[in-house]
Coordinates of C-alpha atoms in Angstrom, one line a residue:
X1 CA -26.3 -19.0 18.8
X2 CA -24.5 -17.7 21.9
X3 CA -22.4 -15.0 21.3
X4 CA -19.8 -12.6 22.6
X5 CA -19.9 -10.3 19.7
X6 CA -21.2 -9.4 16.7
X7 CA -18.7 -9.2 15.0
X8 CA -14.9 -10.6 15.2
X9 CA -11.7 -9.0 13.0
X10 CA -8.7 -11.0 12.9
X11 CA -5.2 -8.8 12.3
X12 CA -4.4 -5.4 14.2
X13 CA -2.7 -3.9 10.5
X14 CA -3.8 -1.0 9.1
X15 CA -6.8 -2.9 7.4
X16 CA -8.2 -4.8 10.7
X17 CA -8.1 -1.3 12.6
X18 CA -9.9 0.9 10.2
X19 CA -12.7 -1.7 9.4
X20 CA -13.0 -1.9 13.3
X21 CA -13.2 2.1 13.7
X22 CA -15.9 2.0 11.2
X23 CA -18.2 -1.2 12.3
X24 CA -17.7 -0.1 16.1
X25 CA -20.4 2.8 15.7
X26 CA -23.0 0.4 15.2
X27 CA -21.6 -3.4 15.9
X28 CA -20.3 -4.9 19.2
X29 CA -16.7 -5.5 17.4
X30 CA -13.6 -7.6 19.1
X31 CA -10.3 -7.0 17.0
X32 CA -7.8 -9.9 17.8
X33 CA -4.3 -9.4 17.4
X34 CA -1.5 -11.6 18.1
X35 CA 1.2 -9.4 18.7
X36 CA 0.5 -5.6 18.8
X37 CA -0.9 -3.0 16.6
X38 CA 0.9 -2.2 13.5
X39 CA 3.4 -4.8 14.8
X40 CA 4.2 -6.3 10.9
X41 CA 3.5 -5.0 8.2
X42 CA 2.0 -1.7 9.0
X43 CA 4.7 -0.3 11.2
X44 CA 7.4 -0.7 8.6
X45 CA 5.1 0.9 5.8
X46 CA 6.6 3.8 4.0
X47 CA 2.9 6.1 4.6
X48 CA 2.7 7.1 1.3
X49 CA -1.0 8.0 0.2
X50 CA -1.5 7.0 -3.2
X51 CA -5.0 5.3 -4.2
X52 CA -4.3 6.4 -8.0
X53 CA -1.5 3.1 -8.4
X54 CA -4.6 0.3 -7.2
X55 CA -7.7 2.5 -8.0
X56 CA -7.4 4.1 -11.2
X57 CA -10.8 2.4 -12.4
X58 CA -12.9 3.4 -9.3
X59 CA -12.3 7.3 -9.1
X60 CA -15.2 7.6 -5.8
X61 CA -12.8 5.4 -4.0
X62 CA -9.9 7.5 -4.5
X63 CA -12.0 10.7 -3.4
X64 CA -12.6 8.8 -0.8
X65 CA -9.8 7.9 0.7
X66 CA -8.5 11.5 -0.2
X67 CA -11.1 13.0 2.1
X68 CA -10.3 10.4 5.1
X69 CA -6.5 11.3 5.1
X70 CA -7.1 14.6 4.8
X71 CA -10.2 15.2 7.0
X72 CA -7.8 13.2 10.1
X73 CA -5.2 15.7 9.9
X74 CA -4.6 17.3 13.7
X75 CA -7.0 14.1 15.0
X76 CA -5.0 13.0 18.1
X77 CA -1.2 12.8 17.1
X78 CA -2.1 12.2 13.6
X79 CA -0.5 14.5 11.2
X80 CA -1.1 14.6 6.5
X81 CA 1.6 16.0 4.8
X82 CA 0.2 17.1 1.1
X83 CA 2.6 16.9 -1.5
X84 CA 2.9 16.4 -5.2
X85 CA 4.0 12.8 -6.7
X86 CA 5.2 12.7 -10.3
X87 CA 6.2 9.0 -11.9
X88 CA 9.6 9.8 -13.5
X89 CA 9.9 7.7 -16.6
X90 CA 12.2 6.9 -19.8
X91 CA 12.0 7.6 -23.0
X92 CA 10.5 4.1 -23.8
X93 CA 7.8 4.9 -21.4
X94 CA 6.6 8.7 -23.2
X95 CA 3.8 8.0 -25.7
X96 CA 2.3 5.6 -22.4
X97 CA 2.8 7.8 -20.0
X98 CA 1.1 10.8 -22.1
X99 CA -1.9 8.2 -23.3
X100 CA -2.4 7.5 -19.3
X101 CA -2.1 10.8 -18.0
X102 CA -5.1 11.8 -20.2
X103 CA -7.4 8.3 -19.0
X104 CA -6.4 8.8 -15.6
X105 CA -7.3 12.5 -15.7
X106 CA -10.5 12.2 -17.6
X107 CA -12.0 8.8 -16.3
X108 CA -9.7 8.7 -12.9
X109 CA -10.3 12.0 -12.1
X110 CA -6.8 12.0 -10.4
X111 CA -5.6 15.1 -12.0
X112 CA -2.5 14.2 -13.6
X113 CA -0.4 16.1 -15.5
X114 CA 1.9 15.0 -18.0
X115 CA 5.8 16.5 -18.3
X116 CA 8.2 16.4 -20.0
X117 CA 11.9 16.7 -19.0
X118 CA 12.3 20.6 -19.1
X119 CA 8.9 20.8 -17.5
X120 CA 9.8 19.0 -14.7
X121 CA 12.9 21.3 -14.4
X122 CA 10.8 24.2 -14.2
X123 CA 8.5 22.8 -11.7
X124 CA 11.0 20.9 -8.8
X125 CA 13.9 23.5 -10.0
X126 CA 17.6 21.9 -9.4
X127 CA 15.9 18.9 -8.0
X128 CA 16.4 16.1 -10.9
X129 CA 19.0 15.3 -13.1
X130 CA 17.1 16.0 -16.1
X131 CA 20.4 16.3 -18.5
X132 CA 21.0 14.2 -21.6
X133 CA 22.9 11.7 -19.4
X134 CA 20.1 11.2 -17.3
X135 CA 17.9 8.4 -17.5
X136 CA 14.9 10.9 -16.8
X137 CA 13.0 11.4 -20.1
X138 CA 9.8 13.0 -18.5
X139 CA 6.9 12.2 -15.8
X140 CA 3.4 12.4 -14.7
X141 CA 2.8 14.9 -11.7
X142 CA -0.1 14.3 -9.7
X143 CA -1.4 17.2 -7.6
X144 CA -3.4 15.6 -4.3
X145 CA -0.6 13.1 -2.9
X146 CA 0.5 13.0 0.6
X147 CA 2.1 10.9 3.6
X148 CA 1.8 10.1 6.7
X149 CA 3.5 8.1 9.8
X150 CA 1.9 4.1 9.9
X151 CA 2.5 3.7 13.2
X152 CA 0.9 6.7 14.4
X153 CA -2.1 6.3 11.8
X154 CA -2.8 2.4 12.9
X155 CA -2.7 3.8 16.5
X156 CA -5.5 6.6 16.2
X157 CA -7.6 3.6 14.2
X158 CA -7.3 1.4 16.9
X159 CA -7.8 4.1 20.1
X160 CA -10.8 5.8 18.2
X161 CA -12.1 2.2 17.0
X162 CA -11.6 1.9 21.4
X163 CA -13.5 4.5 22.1
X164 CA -16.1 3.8 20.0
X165 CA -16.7 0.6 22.0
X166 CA -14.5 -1.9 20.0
X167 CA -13.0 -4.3 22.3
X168 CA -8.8 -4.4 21.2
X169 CA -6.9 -7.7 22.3
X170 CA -3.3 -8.1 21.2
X171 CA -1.0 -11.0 22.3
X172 CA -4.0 -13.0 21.0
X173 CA -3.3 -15.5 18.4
X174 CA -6.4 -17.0 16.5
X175 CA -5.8 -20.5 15.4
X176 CA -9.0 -21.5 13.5
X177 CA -12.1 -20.5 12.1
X178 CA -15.3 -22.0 14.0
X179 CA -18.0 -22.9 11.4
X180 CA -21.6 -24.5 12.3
X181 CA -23.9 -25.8 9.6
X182 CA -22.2 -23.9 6.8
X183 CA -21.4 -20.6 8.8
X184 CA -18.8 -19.3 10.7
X185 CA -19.2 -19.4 14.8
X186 CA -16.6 -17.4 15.8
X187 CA -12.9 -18.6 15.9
X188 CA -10.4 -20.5 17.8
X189 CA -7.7 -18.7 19.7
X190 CA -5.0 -19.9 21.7
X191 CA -7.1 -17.6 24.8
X192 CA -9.8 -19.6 24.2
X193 CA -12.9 -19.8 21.9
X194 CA -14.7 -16.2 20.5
X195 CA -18.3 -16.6 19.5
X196 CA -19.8 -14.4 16.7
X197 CA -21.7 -14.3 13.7
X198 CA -19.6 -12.6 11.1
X199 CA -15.9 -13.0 11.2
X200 CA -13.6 -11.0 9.2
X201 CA -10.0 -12.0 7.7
X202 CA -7.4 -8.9 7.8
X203 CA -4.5 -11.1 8.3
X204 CA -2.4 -10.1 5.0
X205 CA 0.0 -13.3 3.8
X206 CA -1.3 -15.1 6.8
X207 CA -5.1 -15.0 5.8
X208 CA -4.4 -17.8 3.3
X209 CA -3.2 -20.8 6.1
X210 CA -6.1 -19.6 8.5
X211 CA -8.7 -19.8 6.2
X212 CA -7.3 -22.6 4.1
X213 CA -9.7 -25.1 5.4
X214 CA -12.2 -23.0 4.5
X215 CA -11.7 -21.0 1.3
X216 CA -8.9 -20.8 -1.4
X217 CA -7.5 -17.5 -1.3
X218 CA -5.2 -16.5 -4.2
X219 CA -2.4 -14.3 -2.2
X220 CA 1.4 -14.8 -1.8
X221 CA 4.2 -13.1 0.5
X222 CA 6.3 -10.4 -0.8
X223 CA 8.6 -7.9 1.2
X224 CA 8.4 -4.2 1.4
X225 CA 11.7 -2.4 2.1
X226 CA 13.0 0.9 2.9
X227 CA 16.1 2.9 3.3
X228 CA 16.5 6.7 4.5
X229 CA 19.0 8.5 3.1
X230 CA 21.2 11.8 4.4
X231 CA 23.6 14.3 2.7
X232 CA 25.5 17.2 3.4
X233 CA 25.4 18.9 -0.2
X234 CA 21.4 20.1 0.4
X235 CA 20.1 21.7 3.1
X236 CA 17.3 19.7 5.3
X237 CA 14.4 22.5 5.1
X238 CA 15.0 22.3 0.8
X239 CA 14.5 18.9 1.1
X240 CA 11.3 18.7 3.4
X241 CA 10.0 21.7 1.6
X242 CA 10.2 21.8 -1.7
X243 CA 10.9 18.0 -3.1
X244 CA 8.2 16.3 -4.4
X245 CA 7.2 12.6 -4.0
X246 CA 8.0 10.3 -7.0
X247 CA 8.0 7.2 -8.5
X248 CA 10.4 5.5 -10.8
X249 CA 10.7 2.0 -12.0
X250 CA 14.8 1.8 -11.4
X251 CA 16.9 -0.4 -13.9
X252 CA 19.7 -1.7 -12.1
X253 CA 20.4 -4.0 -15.0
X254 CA 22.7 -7.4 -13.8
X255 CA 23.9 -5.5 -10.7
X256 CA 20.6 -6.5 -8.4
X257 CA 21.7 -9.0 -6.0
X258 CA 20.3 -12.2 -6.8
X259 CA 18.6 -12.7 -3.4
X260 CA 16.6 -9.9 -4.6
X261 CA 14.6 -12.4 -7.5
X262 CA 14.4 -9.9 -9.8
X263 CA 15.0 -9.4 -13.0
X264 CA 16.7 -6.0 -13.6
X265 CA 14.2 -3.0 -12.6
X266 CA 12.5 -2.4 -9.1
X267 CA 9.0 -0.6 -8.1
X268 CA 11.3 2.5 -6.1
X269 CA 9.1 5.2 -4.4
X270 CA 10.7 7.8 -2.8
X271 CA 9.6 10.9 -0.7
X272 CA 11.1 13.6 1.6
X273 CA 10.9 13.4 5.6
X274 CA 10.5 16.2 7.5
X275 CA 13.9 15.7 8.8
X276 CA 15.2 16.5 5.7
X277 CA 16.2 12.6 4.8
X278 CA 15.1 11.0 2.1
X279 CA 13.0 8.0 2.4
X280 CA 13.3 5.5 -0.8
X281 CA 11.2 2.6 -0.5
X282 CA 10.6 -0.6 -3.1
X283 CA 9.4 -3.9 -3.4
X284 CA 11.4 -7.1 -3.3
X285 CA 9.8 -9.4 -4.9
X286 CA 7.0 -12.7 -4.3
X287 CA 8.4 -14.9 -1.1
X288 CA 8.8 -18.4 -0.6
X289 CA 5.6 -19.9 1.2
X290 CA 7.3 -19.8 4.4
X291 CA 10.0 -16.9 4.0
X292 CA 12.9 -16.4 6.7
X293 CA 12.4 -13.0 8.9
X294 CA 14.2 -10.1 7.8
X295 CA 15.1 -7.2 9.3
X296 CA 17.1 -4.9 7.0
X297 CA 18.3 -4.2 3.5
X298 CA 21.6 -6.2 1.9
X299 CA 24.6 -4.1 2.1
X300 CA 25.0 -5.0 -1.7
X301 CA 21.6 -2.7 -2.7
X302 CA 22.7 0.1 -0.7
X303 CA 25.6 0.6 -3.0
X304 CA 23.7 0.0 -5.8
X305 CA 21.0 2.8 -4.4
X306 CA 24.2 5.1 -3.7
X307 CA 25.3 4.8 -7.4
X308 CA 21.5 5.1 -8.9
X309 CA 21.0 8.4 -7.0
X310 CA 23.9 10.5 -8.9
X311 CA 21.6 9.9 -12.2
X312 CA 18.0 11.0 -10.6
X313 CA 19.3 13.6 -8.2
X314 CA 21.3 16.9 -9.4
X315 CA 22.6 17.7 -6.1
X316 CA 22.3 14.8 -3.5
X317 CA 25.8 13.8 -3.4
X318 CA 27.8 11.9 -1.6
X319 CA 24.5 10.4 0.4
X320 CA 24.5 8.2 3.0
X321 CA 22.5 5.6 4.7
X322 CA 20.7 6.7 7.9
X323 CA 18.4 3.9 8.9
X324 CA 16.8 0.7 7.0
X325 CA 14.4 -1.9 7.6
X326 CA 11.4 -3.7 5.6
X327 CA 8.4 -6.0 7.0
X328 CA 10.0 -8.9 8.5
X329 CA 7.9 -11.7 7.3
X330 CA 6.3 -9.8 4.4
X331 CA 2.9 -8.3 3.1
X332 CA 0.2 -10.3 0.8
X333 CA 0.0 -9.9 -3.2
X334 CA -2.7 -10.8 -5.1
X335 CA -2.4 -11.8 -8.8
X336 CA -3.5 -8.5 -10.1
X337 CA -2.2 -6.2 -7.2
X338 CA -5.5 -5.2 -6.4
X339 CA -7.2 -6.4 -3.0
X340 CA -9.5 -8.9 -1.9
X341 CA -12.2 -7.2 -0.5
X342 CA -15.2 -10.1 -0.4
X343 CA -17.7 -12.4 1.4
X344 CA -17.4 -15.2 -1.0
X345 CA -20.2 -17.3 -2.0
X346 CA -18.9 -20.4 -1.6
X347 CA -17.5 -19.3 1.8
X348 CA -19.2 -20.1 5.4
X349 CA -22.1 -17.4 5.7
X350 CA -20.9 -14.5 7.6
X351 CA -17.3 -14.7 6.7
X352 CA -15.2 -11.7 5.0
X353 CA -12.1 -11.5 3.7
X354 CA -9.9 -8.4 3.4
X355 CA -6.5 -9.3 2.0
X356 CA -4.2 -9.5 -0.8
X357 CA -3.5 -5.6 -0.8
X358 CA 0.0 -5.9 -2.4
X359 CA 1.9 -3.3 0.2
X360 CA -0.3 -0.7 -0.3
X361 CA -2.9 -1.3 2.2
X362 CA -2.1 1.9 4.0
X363 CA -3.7 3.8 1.3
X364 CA -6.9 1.0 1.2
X365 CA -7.6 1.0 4.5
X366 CA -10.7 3.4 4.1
X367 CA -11.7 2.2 1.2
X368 CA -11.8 -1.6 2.2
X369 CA -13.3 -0.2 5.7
X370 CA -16.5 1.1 3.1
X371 CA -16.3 -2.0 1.3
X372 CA -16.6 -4.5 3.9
X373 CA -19.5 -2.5 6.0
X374 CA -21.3 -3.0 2.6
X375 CA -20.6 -6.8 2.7
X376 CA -21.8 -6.9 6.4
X377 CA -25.2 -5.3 5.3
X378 CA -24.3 -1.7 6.3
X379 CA -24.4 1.2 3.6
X380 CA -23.5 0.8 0.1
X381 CA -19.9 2.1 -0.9
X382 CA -20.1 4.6 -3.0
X383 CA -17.9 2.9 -5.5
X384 CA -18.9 -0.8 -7.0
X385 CA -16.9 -3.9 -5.3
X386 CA -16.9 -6.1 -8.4
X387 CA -13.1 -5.6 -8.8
X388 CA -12.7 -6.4 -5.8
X389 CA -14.3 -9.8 -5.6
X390 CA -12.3 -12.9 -4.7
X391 CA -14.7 -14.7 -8.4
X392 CA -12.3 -12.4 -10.6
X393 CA -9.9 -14.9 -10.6
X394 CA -10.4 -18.2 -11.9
X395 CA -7.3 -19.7 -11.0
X396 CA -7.2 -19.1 -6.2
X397 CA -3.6 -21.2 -6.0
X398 CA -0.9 -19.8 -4.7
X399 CA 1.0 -20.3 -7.7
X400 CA 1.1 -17.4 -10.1
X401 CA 3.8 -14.7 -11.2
X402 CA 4.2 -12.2 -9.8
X403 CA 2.3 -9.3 -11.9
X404 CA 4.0 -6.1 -13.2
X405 CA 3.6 -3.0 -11.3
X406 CA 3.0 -0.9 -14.5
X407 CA 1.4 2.8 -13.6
X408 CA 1.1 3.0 -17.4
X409 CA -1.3 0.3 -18.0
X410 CA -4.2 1.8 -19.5
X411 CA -5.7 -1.7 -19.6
X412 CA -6.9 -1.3 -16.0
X413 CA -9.9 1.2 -16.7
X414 CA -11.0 -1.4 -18.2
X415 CA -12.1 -3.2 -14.8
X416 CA -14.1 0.1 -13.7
X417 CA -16.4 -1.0 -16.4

């Protein structure tokens, strides 16, 4: 077969530009992209490294994607920001949270640490609201947490995967897969036909239409957003200094506006800026098959957000909204939140698929970047790919619930097994 490379990778995300980076050493690799790098999803991500919340089973591929973060640091305009994370939680949540903190410590090896309220006041001092009024009954601090900027991440990717002798083509739209006697050719674009032998899929919610014809791939939208918030009543070096990251699963009760689709409580990460905002971000919820585009966050939730922060923070008053925004057309979810990270079977030879990575993709990029040189007969991860195979589900419609972000399940060690 003629060709004009080896291999082809469809999507210019965080996924399609780390997988390129690491095939370009060795493969002739064309990344297609019909807009511009980091241009969805990506760009509006909130950076926040976190491989414990997807990969709490396979403790290599957190190490790994620890020591890619971290190892990058000062690499072109790339800059890791190490700081501690600690899941705030109820007092319904306690006896879990303390169950998990020892399985994620001992079989995770993510060194958590569980607190409880007047712990967490002597660690992050004046921080929290941690008074009987609160809704803060205690929380699991993880040590080796960090962030970093999407944009500027996605970017090195793509100019190193350049360098490397990756060919990067934005403004190019692929429009089909092209499959010959039971494996793929190449693809279709609207520039024209691309010939290779293996093509892989790092489309997030638009994988599923492209490869429809093809292969059933169990994945619907969702939408990301994220909202920075300012105050006078702290100063900006205590707040990029000395606050943590965390996590809390917020109950707003019947006050959540109903476009939201959600029934009460929202996923809500937040973390400092180096500005001294603070960045707050959270899921909204599974999409219709073809949602509208969206820019921002309803005016409705920032009030609610404003009103939530008085019983977390002890001395962020008076906050205000400094700048807003969540991926437009949304982000891929799988039925069980982890990825899709396969070259199925019962696929046309040669094809790969990396999707379904639930808004957390930033975090998975090195890790599906091992997994998929793996699947193209390169090295062997050092962590298995079983839970990441499309044959986990048995059901690959698009019409499932969405699943419960629960960072107390201890059910998911299980799948490391």
């Amino acid at each position: 077969m003629s060709r004009d490379a080896d291999v082809v990778i469809v999507g210019g995300g965080c996924i399609g530009v780390t997988i390129a980076r690491e095939l370009a050493t060795d493969h002739d690799v064309t990344l297609l992209e019909r807009g511009q790098i980091a241009g969805e999803t990506t760009g509006h991500a909130s950076g926040i490294v976190q491989p414990q919340y997807q990969f709490p089973h396979l403790p290599e591929a957190g190490r790994l994607a620890f020591r890619f973060f971290e190892g990058l640091d000062g690499h072109r305009n790339y800059e890791y920001t190490e700081r501690e994370l600690v899941n705030l939680h109820g007092p319904a949540e306690t006896e879990a949270a303390r169950k998990y903190a020892e399985l994620v410590s001992r079989d995770g090896g993510y060194d958590a640490e569980w607190l409880d309220a007047a712990a967490i006041e002597d660690r992050y001092p004046g921080v929290f609201d941690t008074s009987e009024e609160s809704p803060i009954a205690g929380g699991m601090a993880y040590e080796r947490m960090g962030w970093i900027d999407p944009y500027t991440f996605a970017t090195t990717m793509s100019e190193d995967a350049a360098e490397r002798g990756a060919a990067i083509r934005t403004g190019v739209g692929v429009t089909d897969l092209l499959v010959e006697d039971g494996a793929v050719a190449g693809v279709a674009t609207d520039d024209g036909e691309i010939r290779a032998p293996t093509v892989i899929v790092a489309a997030g919610r638009w994988s599923r239409a492209l490869l429809e014809p093809h292969l059933e791939v169990p994945i619907q939208p969702e939408r990301f957003w994220h909202v920075n918030l300012e105050s006078d009543a702290v100063s900006d070096d205590r707040v990029s200094e000395e606050y943590p990251q965390w996590y809390m699963d917020l109950d707003f009760g019947d006050d959540l506006p109903a476009e939201l689709g959600l029934d009460g409580f929202m996923a809500t990460f937040w973390r400092p800026e180096h500005s001294g905002e603070l960045h707050v971000a959270g899921i909204e919820g599974l999409l219709p098959p073809e949602p509208s585009v969206k820019h921002g966050v309803d005016e409705a939730f920032h009030l609610l957000l404003a009103e939530r922060i008085e019983e977390l923070l002890a001395e962020f008053d008076g906050a205000a909204i400094a700048s807003d925004g969540c991926c437009p057309t949304g982000d891929a979810m799988s039925p069980d939140w982890l990825p899709i990270v396969d070259a199925p079977a019962d696929a046309p030879d040669g094809l790969v698929v990396a999707t379904g990575f639930s808004g957390l993709g930033l975090t998975a990029s090195p890790i599906a970047a091992a997994a998929v040189r793996q699947l193209v007969g390169g090295d062997v991860a050092p962590f298995p790919l079983d839970s990441l195979s499309i044959d986990r589900f048995d059901d690959r419609s698009a019409d499932f619930p969405e699943p419960p972000f629960d960072v107390f399940d201890v059910s998911v060690f299980e799948a490391g097994e």
